[in-house]
Coordinates of C-alpha atoms in Angstrom, one line a residue:
Chain A
X1 CA 59.6 54.8 96.0
X2 CA 62.3 57.3 96.3
X3 CA 62.4 61.0 97.2
X4 CA 64.9 63.7 97.0
X5 CA 66.8 65.2 99.9
X6 CA 65.8 68.6 100.6
X7 CA 68.4 70.7 98.5
X8 CA 67.5 72.8 95.6
X9 CA 70.1 72.1 92.9
X10 CA 71.5 75.2 91.2
X11 CA 70.8 74.0 87.6
X12 CA 68.0 72.1 86.4
X13 CA 67.2 70.4 82.8
X14 CA 64.0 69.3 81.4
X15 CA 64.1 65.4 79.9
X16 CA 61.2 63.5 78.6
X17 CA 60.7 60.3 80.6
X18 CA 58.3 58.0 78.4
X19 CA 56.8 60.9 76.8
X20 CA 56.4 63.0 79.7
X21 CA 58.6 66.0 80.5
X22 CA 60.2 65.8 83.8
X23 CA 62.8 68.7 85.3
X24 CA 65.7 67.2 87.1
X25 CA 68.9 68.5 88.4
X26 CA 71.7 68.7 85.9
X27 CA 74.5 66.4 86.1
X28 CA 72.2 63.9 87.4
X29 CA 72.3 60.2 85.8
X30 CA 69.4 59.2 83.6
X31 CA 69.0 56.2 86.1
X32 CA 68.9 58.5 89.3
X33 CA 66.5 60.6 87.0
X34 CA 64.0 57.6 86.4
X35 CA 64.0 56.1 89.7
X36 CA 63.6 59.5 91.3
X37 CA 60.7 60.1 89.0
X38 CA 59.1 56.8 89.9
X39 CA 59.2 55.3 86.7
X40 CA 58.9 51.7 88.2
X41 CA 60.7 49.2 85.7
X42 CA 63.1 50.6 82.9
X43 CA 63.3 47.9 80.5
X44 CA 61.6 44.3 79.7
X45 CA 63.8 41.4 79.2
X46 CA 64.6 39.8 75.6
X47 CA 64.0 36.2 77.0
X48 CA 60.6 36.4 78.9
X49 CA 59.3 40.1 78.5
X50 CA 59.6 40.4 82.6
X51 CA 59.8 44.2 84.0
X52 CA 63.4 45.1 85.5
X53 CA 65.0 48.1 86.9
X54 CA 68.5 49.5 87.6
X55 CA 70.3 47.1 90.1
X56 CA 74.0 48.1 90.8
X57 CA 74.2 51.7 89.5
X58 CA 77.9 51.0 88.9
X59 CA 78.0 49.9 85.5
X60 CA 78.3 46.2 86.3
X61 CA 74.8 44.7 86.1
X62 CA 73.8 46.0 82.6
X63 CA 70.1 45.8 83.9
X64 CA 69.3 49.5 83.4
X65 CA 69.7 49.8 79.7
X66 CA 67.4 52.1 78.2
X67 CA 66.5 54.0 74.8
X68 CA 68.0 57.3 75.1
X69 CA 67.5 59.8 72.4
X70 CA 66.3 57.0 70.3
X71 CA 69.5 54.9 70.8
X72 CA 68.9 51.5 72.4
X73 CA 71.2 49.7 74.7
X74 CA 72.4 52.6 76.7
X75 CA 73.4 52.1 80.4
X76 CA 71.4 54.7 82.2
X77 CA 73.3 54.5 85.4
X78 CA 76.5 56.3 83.0
X79 CA 74.8 58.4 80.9
X80 CA 74.3 62.0 82.2
X81 CA 70.8 63.9 81.6
X82 CA 70.8 66.8 79.2
X83 CA 68.2 69.3 78.2
X84 CA 65.6 67.9 75.8
X85 CA 67.0 64.1 76.3
X86 CA 64.1 61.6 75.6
X87 CA 64.3 58.7 77.8
X88 CA 62.3 55.4 77.2
X89 CA 61.9 52.2 78.6
X90 CA 63.7 49.6 76.4
X91 CA 61.4 46.7 75.4
X92 CA 63.3 43.3 74.5
X93 CA 66.7 43.5 72.9
X94 CA 66.0 47.0 71.6
X95 CA 65.8 48.1 67.9
X96 CA 69.3 48.6 66.4
X97 CA 69.6 51.9 64.4
X98 CA 71.1 51.5 60.9
Chain B
X1 CA 95.2 62.0 74.0
X2 CA 98.7 60.5 72.4
X3 CA 98.6 57.1 71.5
X4 CA 101.5 56.0 73.7
X5 CA 102.1 56.7 77.3
X6 CA 104.6 55.3 79.7
X7 CA 102.0 54.3 82.4
X8 CA 98.0 53.9 81.6
X9 CA 96.1 53.6 84.8
X10 CA 92.7 52.4 84.7
X11 CA 90.2 53.4 87.4
X12 CA 90.0 56.5 89.0
X13 CA 89.2 55.3 92.6
X14 CA 91.8 55.8 95.6
X15 CA 94.4 53.2 93.9
X16 CA 94.3 54.7 90.7
X17 CA 94.4 58.4 92.0
X18 CA 97.4 57.6 94.6
X19 CA 99.4 55.8 91.9
X20 CA 98.8 58.6 89.5
X21 CA 100.1 61.5 91.7
X22 CA 103.2 59.5 92.6
X23 CA 104.1 58.5 89.2
X24 CA 103.5 61.9 87.7
X25 CA 106.1 63.3 90.6
X26 CA 108.6 61.1 88.9
X27 CA 107.7 63.0 85.5
X28 CA 106.3 59.9 83.9
X29 CA 103.8 60.5 81.0
X30 CA 100.6 59.1 82.6
X31 CA 97.5 58.7 81.5
X32 CA 94.1 57.8 83.8
X33 CA 91.1 56.3 82.0
X34 CA 87.9 56.3 84.3
X35 CA 84.4 55.0 83.5
X36 CA 82.8 57.8 85.6
X37 CA 82.7 61.6 84.8
X38 CA 84.6 62.6 87.8
X39 CA 87.4 61.2 90.0
X40 CA 86.8 59.4 93.2
X41 CA 85.7 55.7 92.3
X42 CA 82.9 54.5 94.0
X43 CA 83.9 55.2 97.6
X44 CA 84.7 58.7 97.3
X45 CA 82.2 59.2 94.3
X46 CA 81.0 63.0 93.6
X47 CA 83.7 63.9 95.7
X48 CA 84.0 67.3 94.1
X49 CA 80.4 68.2 93.4
X50 CA 78.6 66.9 96.6
X51 CA 76.9 69.5 98.6
X52 CA 78.9 70.3 102.1
X53 CA 75.9 69.4 104.1
X54 CA 75.5 66.1 102.4
X55 CA 79.2 65.1 102.8
X56 CA 79.3 65.6 106.3
X57 CA 76.2 63.2 106.8
X58 CA 78.4 60.6 104.9
X59 CA 80.9 60.9 107.8
X60 CA 84.7 61.2 108.1
X61 CA 85.9 58.5 106.1
X62 CA 84.1 59.8 103.1
X63 CA 85.7 63.3 103.1
X64 CA 89.2 61.8 103.3
X65 CA 89.0 61.5 99.8
X66 CA 89.1 65.2 99.1
X67 CA 92.9 65.2 99.9
X68 CA 93.4 62.5 97.2
X69 CA 91.1 63.8 94.6
X70 CA 92.5 67.5 94.8
X71 CA 96.2 65.9 94.8
X72 CA 95.3 64.2 91.8
X73 CA 93.9 67.1 89.9
X74 CA 97.2 69.1 90.7
X75 CA 99.1 66.4 89.4
X76 CA 99.1 67.3 85.8
X77 CA 98.2 63.5 84.7
X78 CA 96.2 63.2 81.3
X79 CA 92.8 62.4 82.7
X80 CA 90.2 60.8 80.7
X81 CA 86.7 60.8 82.2
X82 CA 83.7 58.9 80.6
X83 CA 86.1 56.5 79.2
X84 CA 85.7 52.4 78.9
X85 CA 88.6 50.2 78.7
X86 CA 87.1 47.2 76.8
X87 CA 90.2 45.5 75.8
X88 CA 93.8 44.9 77.3
X89 CA 96.4 42.4 76.0
X90 CA 99.6 41.4 76.9
X91 CA 101.3 43.7 74.4
X92 CA 99.6 46.5 76.6
X93 CA 97.3 47.5 73.8
X94 CA 94.2 49.1 75.3
X95 CA 90.9 49.3 73.7
X96 CA 89.1 52.1 74.6
X97 CA 85.6 53.9 74.3
X98 CA 85.4 57.7 74.5
X99 CA 82.2 59.7 73.7
X100 CA 81.1 56.6 71.9
X101 CA 84.2 56.8 69.7
X102 CA 86.6 53.7 69.8
X103 CA 90.3 54.0 69.9
X104 CA 93.6 52.3 70.8
X105 CA 96.5 53.4 73.0
X106 CA 99.7 51.6 74.3
X107 CA 101.8 51.9 77.2
X108 CA 105.1 50.9 78.8
X109 CA 103.3 49.6 81.9
X110 CA 99.7 49.3 82.6
X111 CA 98.2 49.3 86.1
X112 CA 94.8 48.2 86.4
X113 CA 92.6 49.9 89.6
X114 CA 89.6 48.4 88.5
X115 CA 88.2 48.3 92.3
X116 CA 85.5 46.2 93.7
X117 CA 81.5 45.4 92.8
X118 CA 79.2 44.0 95.3
X119 CA 79.2 40.0 95.4
X120 CA 76.2 38.9 93.7
X121 CA 74.1 36.6 95.7
X122 CA 71.0 35.3 93.8
X123 CA 67.7 34.6 95.9
X124 CA 64.2 34.3 95.2
X125 CA 62.9 37.5 93.6
X126 CA 66.2 39.3 93.3
X127 CA 65.3 40.4 89.8
X128 CA 62.3 42.2 90.8
X129 CA 62.0 46.1 90.4
X130 CA 62.4 47.3 93.9
X131 CA 65.1 44.8 95.0
X132 CA 68.4 46.7 94.5
X133 CA 72.2 46.6 95.7
X134 CA 72.8 48.2 98.9
X135 CA 75.8 50.0 97.1
X136 CA 73.2 51.4 94.5
X137 CA 71.2 53.0 97.2
X138 CA 74.4 54.5 98.8
X139 CA 75.5 55.7 95.2
X140 CA 71.8 57.6 95.0
X141 CA 72.4 59.2 98.4
X142 CA 76.1 60.2 97.6
X143 CA 75.9 61.6 94.2
X144 CA 72.2 62.6 93.8
X145 CA 70.8 63.2 97.4
X146 CA 68.3 60.6 96.2
X147 CA 66.7 58.3 99.4
X148 CA 64.2 55.7 99.9
X149 CA 60.7 57.5 100.5
X150 CA 59.2 55.1 103.0
X151 CA 59.9 52.0 104.9
X152 CA 63.0 50.5 103.1
X153 CA 64.4 47.0 104.1
X154 CA 68.0 46.4 104.2
X155 CA 69.3 42.9 104.2
X156 CA 72.6 40.9 103.9
X157 CA 76.0 40.7 105.6
X158 CA 78.9 43.1 105.6
X159 CA 80.1 46.5 106.9
X160 CA 78.8 48.4 104.1
X161 CA 75.1 47.2 105.2
X162 CA 75.7 48.7 108.7
X163 CA 77.3 51.7 107.3
X164 CA 74.4 52.6 104.9
X165 CA 72.1 52.0 107.7
X166 CA 73.9 54.5 109.7
X167 CA 74.3 57.0 106.9
X168 CA 70.4 56.5 106.1
X169 CA 69.5 57.2 109.8
X170 CA 71.2 60.5 109.6
X171 CA 69.6 61.7 106.7
X172 CA 66.3 60.6 108.3
X173 CA 65.2 57.4 105.9
X174 CA 62.5 55.4 107.4
X175 CA 63.7 51.9 107.6
X176 CA 61.4 49.1 108.1
X177 CA 64.1 46.5 109.4
X178 CA 67.5 45.3 108.9
X179 CA 67.9 41.9 108.3
X180 CA 71.4 40.6 109.1
X181 CA 72.0 37.2 107.3
X182 CA 75.6 36.6 109.2
X183 CA 75.0 33.3 110.9
X184 CA 75.6 33.4 114.4
X185 CA 78.6 30.8 114.0
X186 CA 80.7 33.3 112.3
X187 CA 81.2 34.6 115.7
X188 CA 83.3 31.8 116.9
X189 CA 85.1 31.6 113.4
X190 CA 86.0 35.1 113.9
X191 CA 87.2 34.9 117.3
X192 CA 90.5 33.7 116.7
X193 CA 91.3 36.8 114.5
X194 CA 90.1 39.1 117.5
X195 CA 93.5 39.8 119.0
X196 CA 94.9 41.0 115.7
X197 CA 91.7 43.3 114.8
X198 CA 92.1 44.9 118.2
X199 CA 95.0 46.4 116.7
X200 CA 92.9 48.0 114.6
X201 CA 90.6 48.8 117.2
X202 CA 89.2 52.1 115.8
X203 CA 87.3 50.1 113.1
X204 CA 85.7 47.9 115.7
X205 CA 84.7 50.9 117.5
X206 CA 83.1 52.7 114.8
X207 CA 81.1 49.6 114.0
X208 CA 79.8 49.2 117.7
X209 CA 79.1 53.0 117.6
X210 CA 76.9 52.5 114.4
X211 CA 75.3 49.8 116.0
X212 CA 74.6 51.6 119.2
X213 CA 73.2 54.6 117.3
X214 CA 70.8 52.4 115.2
X215 CA 69.7 50.5 118.2
X216 CA 69.0 53.7 120.3
X217 CA 66.9 55.2 117.2
X218 CA 64.6 52.2 117.3
X219 CA 65.5 50.5 114.2
X220 CA 64.6 46.9 114.4
X221 CA 67.5 44.6 113.5
X222 CA 66.9 40.8 113.3
X223 CA 70.2 38.8 113.3
X224 CA 71.0 35.3 112.2
X225 CA 68.0 35.5 109.4
X226 CA 67.8 33.1 106.7
X227 CA 65.5 32.3 103.7
X228 CA 65.4 35.5 102.2
X229 CA 62.4 35.7 99.4
X230 CA 61.5 38.7 97.6
X231 CA 57.9 38.5 96.3
X232 CA 56.0 40.6 93.8
X233 CA 54.1 40.7 90.5
X234 CA 55.7 43.5 88.5
X235 CA 57.3 45.2 91.5
X236 CA 58.4 44.3 95.0
X237 CA 55.5 43.8 97.2
X238 CA 56.9 42.1 100.3
X239 CA 59.7 40.0 101.7
X240 CA 59.5 36.8 103.8
X241 CA 62.2 35.4 105.6
X242 CA 63.0 32.9 108.5
X243 CA 64.2 34.4 111.9
X244 CA 64.3 32.0 115.0
X245 CA 62.8 29.2 113.3
X246 CA 59.5 31.2 112.3
X247 CA 58.7 32.3 108.9
X248 CA 57.9 36.1 108.8
X249 CA 56.6 38.8 106.0
X250 CA 57.2 42.2 105.8
X251 CA 55.5 44.4 103.2
X252 CA 57.8 47.0 101.2
X253 CA 58.5 48.2 97.9
X254 CA 62.2 48.6 98.3
X255 CA 64.9 46.1 99.5
X256 CA 68.5 46.9 99.6
X257 CA 70.9 43.8 99.5
X258 CA 74.3 43.6 100.4
X259 CA 76.8 40.3 100.7
X260 CA 80.0 41.9 100.8
X261 CA 82.5 43.0 98.0
X262 CA 84.7 41.3 95.5
X263 CA 87.4 42.4 92.9
X264 CA 85.9 43.7 89.6
X265 CA 88.5 41.5 87.5
X266 CA 86.7 41.5 83.8
X267 CA 89.8 43.4 82.6
X268 CA 92.6 41.5 84.3
X269 CA 90.8 38.0 83.2
X270 CA 90.4 39.4 79.6
X271 CA 94.0 40.2 79.5
X272 CA 95.0 36.6 80.4
X273 CA 96.3 37.4 83.8
X274 CA 96.2 34.2 86.2
X275 CA 93.7 34.4 88.9
X276 CA 93.3 32.3 92.2
X277 CA 90.5 31.6 94.5
X278 CA 91.0 33.1 97.9
X279 CA 88.9 31.0 100.2
X280 CA 89.0 33.7 103.2
X281 CA 87.8 36.5 101.0
X282 CA 85.6 34.0 99.3
X283 CA 86.4 35.4 95.5
X284 CA 89.1 35.1 92.9
X285 CA 91.9 37.3 92.8
X286 CA 94.5 38.2 90.2
X287 CA 97.9 36.8 91.0
X288 CA 100.5 39.4 91.9
X289 CA 103.8 39.9 93.8
X290 CA 104.5 42.5 96.4
X291 CA 104.4 45.3 94.2
X292 CA 101.4 44.7 92.0
X293 CA 102.8 43.1 89.2
X294 CA 100.5 40.2 87.7
X295 CA 101.3 37.1 85.8
X296 CA 101.7 39.1 82.7
X297 CA 104.9 41.2 82.1
X298 CA 103.9 45.3 82.2
X299 CA 100.5 44.7 83.6
X300 CA 100.2 45.5 87.3
X301 CA 96.9 45.6 89.7
X302 CA 96.3 47.5 92.8
X303 CA 93.6 48.1 95.2
X304 CA 90.6 46.4 95.8
X305 CA 90.7 44.9 92.1
X306 CA 93.5 42.8 93.5
X307 CA 91.7 41.7 96.7
X308 CA 89.8 43.5 99.2
X309 CA 91.3 45.8 101.6
X310 CA 89.5 48.7 101.8
X311 CA 89.9 52.3 100.7
X312 CA 92.8 53.3 102.8
X313 CA 94.7 49.9 101.8
X314 CA 94.0 50.9 98.1
X315 CA 95.6 53.9 98.5
X316 CA 98.9 52.8 99.9
X317 CA 98.6 49.6 97.2
X318 CA 98.4 52.0 94.4
X319 CA 101.4 54.2 95.5
X320 CA 103.5 50.9 95.8
X321 CA 102.6 49.7 92.3
X322 CA 103.4 53.1 91.0
X323 CA 106.9 53.2 92.7
X324 CA 107.4 50.1 91.1
X325 CA 106.8 51.2 87.7
X326 CA 108.7 54.6 88.4
X327 CA 111.6 51.8 89.2
X328 CA 111.1 49.6 86.2
X329 CA 111.2 52.7 84.1
X330 CA 114.5 53.6 85.2
X331 CA 113.7 56.7 87.7
X332 CA 114.5 55.4 90.6
X333 CA 117.0 52.4 91.8
X334 CA 115.9 49.5 94.0
X335 CA 117.0 51.2 97.2
X336 CA 115.5 54.6 96.7
X337 CA 112.2 52.3 95.7
X338 CA 112.2 50.2 98.9
X339 CA 112.9 53.7 101.0
X340 CA 110.2 55.2 99.4
X341 CA 108.0 52.0 100.1
X342 CA 108.5 52.3 103.8
X343 CA 105.8 54.4 105.1
X344 CA 103.0 52.7 102.5
X345 CA 104.3 49.6 103.9
X346 CA 103.9 50.1 107.6
X347 CA 100.4 51.8 107.1
X348 CA 99.2 48.7 104.8
X349 CA 100.2 46.3 107.4
X350 CA 97.9 48.3 110.1
X351 CA 95.1 48.6 107.8
X352 CA 95.1 45.0 107.0
X353 CA 95.0 43.9 110.8
X354 CA 91.2 44.1 110.7
X355 CA 90.7 42.0 107.7
X356 CA 90.7 38.4 108.6
X357 CA 88.4 39.2 111.4
X358 CA 86.1 40.8 109.0
X359 CA 86.5 38.1 106.6
X360 CA 85.5 35.3 109.1
X361 CA 82.9 37.5 110.6
X362 CA 81.0 38.1 107.6
X363 CA 81.7 35.1 105.9
X364 CA 78.9 33.9 103.4
X365 CA 77.5 30.6 104.5
X366 CA 77.6 27.9 101.6
X367 CA 73.9 27.6 101.6
X368 CA 73.6 31.0 100.2
X369 CA 76.5 30.8 97.9
X370 CA 75.2 27.5 96.1
X371 CA 71.6 28.6 95.7
X372 CA 69.4 25.9 97.1
X373 CA 66.0 27.0 95.2
X374 CA 66.0 25.4 91.5
X375 CA 63.7 28.1 90.5
X376 CA 66.2 30.9 91.3
X377 CA 67.4 33.1 88.5
X378 CA 71.2 33.1 88.5
X379 CA 72.0 34.9 84.9
X380 CA 69.8 38.0 85.0
X381 CA 70.6 38.8 81.7
X382 CA 69.6 35.3 79.8
X383 CA 67.4 34.0 82.4
X384 CA 69.0 30.9 83.4
X385 CA 68.2 29.3 86.8
X386 CA 70.2 27.3 89.4
X387 CA 68.0 24.0 88.2
X388 CA 69.3 24.5 84.6
X389 CA 72.7 24.9 85.8
X390 CA 72.4 22.0 88.0
X391 CA 70.8 19.7 85.4
X392 CA 73.8 20.7 83.2
X393 CA 76.2 19.6 85.8
X394 CA 74.0 16.1 86.3
X395 CA 74.4 15.6 82.4
X396 CA 78.3 15.7 82.7
X397 CA 79.3 19.5 82.4
X398 CA 81.7 20.0 85.3
X399 CA 83.1 23.3 84.5
X400 CA 81.7 26.8 84.4
X401 CA 82.5 27.3 80.8
X402 CA 80.8 24.0 79.7
X403 CA 77.6 25.2 81.6
X404 CA 77.8 28.7 80.1
X405 CA 78.2 27.3 76.5
X406 CA 75.2 24.8 77.0
X407 CA 72.9 27.2 78.8
X408 CA 73.9 30.8 77.7
X409 CA 74.2 31.4 81.4
X410 CA 76.6 34.6 81.4
X411 CA 76.4 35.4 77.7
X412 CA 74.4 38.3 78.0
X413 CA 75.1 42.3 78.4
X414 CA 76.7 41.7 81.6
X415 CA 79.2 39.1 80.4
X416 CA 78.9 37.0 83.3
X417 CA 79.5 39.9 86.0
X418 CA 76.6 39.2 88.0
X419 CA 76.4 35.0 87.5
X420 CA 80.0 34.0 87.1
X421 CA 80.2 33.3 91.0
X422 CA 77.2 31.9 91.6
X423 CA 77.5 29.4 89.0
X424 CA 81.1 28.3 89.9
X425 CA 79.5 27.5 93.1
X426 CA 76.7 25.7 91.9
X427 CA 79.0 23.7 89.8
X428 CA 81.6 23.0 92.5
X429 CA 78.5 21.8 95.1
X430 CA 76.6 19.7 92.2
X431 CA 79.7 18.0 91.0
X432 CA 81.1 17.5 94.4
X433 CA 84.5 19.1 93.6
X434 CA 86.4 22.4 94.7
X435 CA 85.5 25.9 93.4
X436 CA 88.9 26.3 91.4
X437 CA 88.2 23.0 89.8
X438 CA 85.1 24.0 88.5
X439 CA 86.7 27.4 87.4
X440 CA 85.6 30.5 86.3
X441 CA 84.0 32.0 82.9
X442 CA 87.1 32.7 80.6
X443 CA 87.3 36.6 80.1
X444 CA 87.5 37.9 76.5
X445 CA 87.5 41.3 75.0
X446 CA 85.3 43.6 74.6
X447 CA 84.7 43.4 78.2
X448 CA 81.8 46.1 77.6
X449 CA 79.4 45.6 74.8
X450 CA 80.6 47.5 71.6
X451 CA 78.6 48.0 68.3
X452 CA 80.2 46.8 65.2
X453 CA 80.0 50.2 63.9
X454 CA 82.2 51.1 66.7
X455 CA 84.5 48.5 66.1
X456 CA 84.6 49.5 62.6
X457 CA 85.6 52.6 63.0
X458 CA 89.2 51.4 64.5
X459 CA 91.5 51.9 61.5
X460 CA 93.8 48.9 60.4
X461 CA 96.8 50.8 61.4
X462 CA 95.4 51.1 64.8
X463 CA 94.6 47.4 65.2
X464 CA 97.7 46.0 63.6

């Protein structure tokens, strides 16, 4: 589990993580928000449906793929939270929108 | 964004920022593309937004970046944050993705300053949620003020592990243990390099001070650890390892691992630049001359993306490459270039005194690199195990690319960033050949996943 250092951010936004509203500091990446919220795993693998979570946080492992605002295969470590954003775990390959 | 620049720099870490400032001084039309939302790269990440208190906790070395970032902001360079470069070729055409919109730009000269990534070393259980890179832990603290809640274990080998432990100590993170996987025999290996390292003695003193602080704080550090094994069902529950001949177990929900850093060379590979194996740094490095020029005309590489030298070296290296570009584009003559380069060359030499010592001291043992346990997952994306790769080698496939075609190892979203080195080591060890014989995956654009829809948005004029 993670926790936040005691500094109060100037601005907060509300996002929805797996259906639950969560208040997080503005400017934070989605990966940081979900790790701090204690979500645990952030996706399951396409090959064996095994749970995974962010690993490198710098855009080289592609382990943090999530469904953000309905779009699958988004790098949670690169996307920044926004008011009203919906964040969901990605199961397997993720449905492609048409 | 214009569609042509004199110089396009990719990466906003110390090398890219320093290069941009120099090139702008000489009036070149410069664009700098970077994946992140703000300049600084990984080392100076969040430099402009970090609360003062947290910046102080991170130490003086981090705060050095402030001067560089502000000089860059003042330089007037066209800066494109949140932008991925997904393609580069010998015609210096760069494919990029900005706000999900693709585009192509061209440049007279391209400088790759992609920096480093942590060396991925697969071990049993490394794919479990709760196991992360130490660099990821540091990013969470630096950029977001997020720290492990209780009883984290740090394991691996390399200066970053020690630095992170020291930073964690200062912000009050409870650490259950530090497991140092550096073999004791490395002390002997490093000894011949000690005299030169003493010329950069401040680095050694700093490392010793970190160790002393951790010891005084009573943080348990176990040295010469081997057999790291992360266990858990859906999430990390415990780790086991061997220390002084005995197997031990620690219960924890978080393990941060680190095994040094390697150049992030996906774009230079996709462009077709030549790379060579460096046995001291234990990584592939792009070929280049003293001025950062790669094997392809018009493509230069600077900073850790060209070979690991650290943040200060990267800054000098970036400036040298920029001077060469300024010279190539006719703004200064050879003599002026050499004069202007003198200080950076001198400081770079000083910086590099410590490297051979560090490389020998933190030399990763072959047993860790070649992944002895057959069940260990090597390719995190396609879930290919070490055993499957060894079987492919036993069946007569003696290079990394053949193994890739056969097993799908390296064909997932990360495009081999996490498994390429491990595969090369396994192939070399299993086939009884040297690592450069077995080779590295070929790189091909797009180096970051694009949708067909995004590709289709490129008009034909732009792609011809």
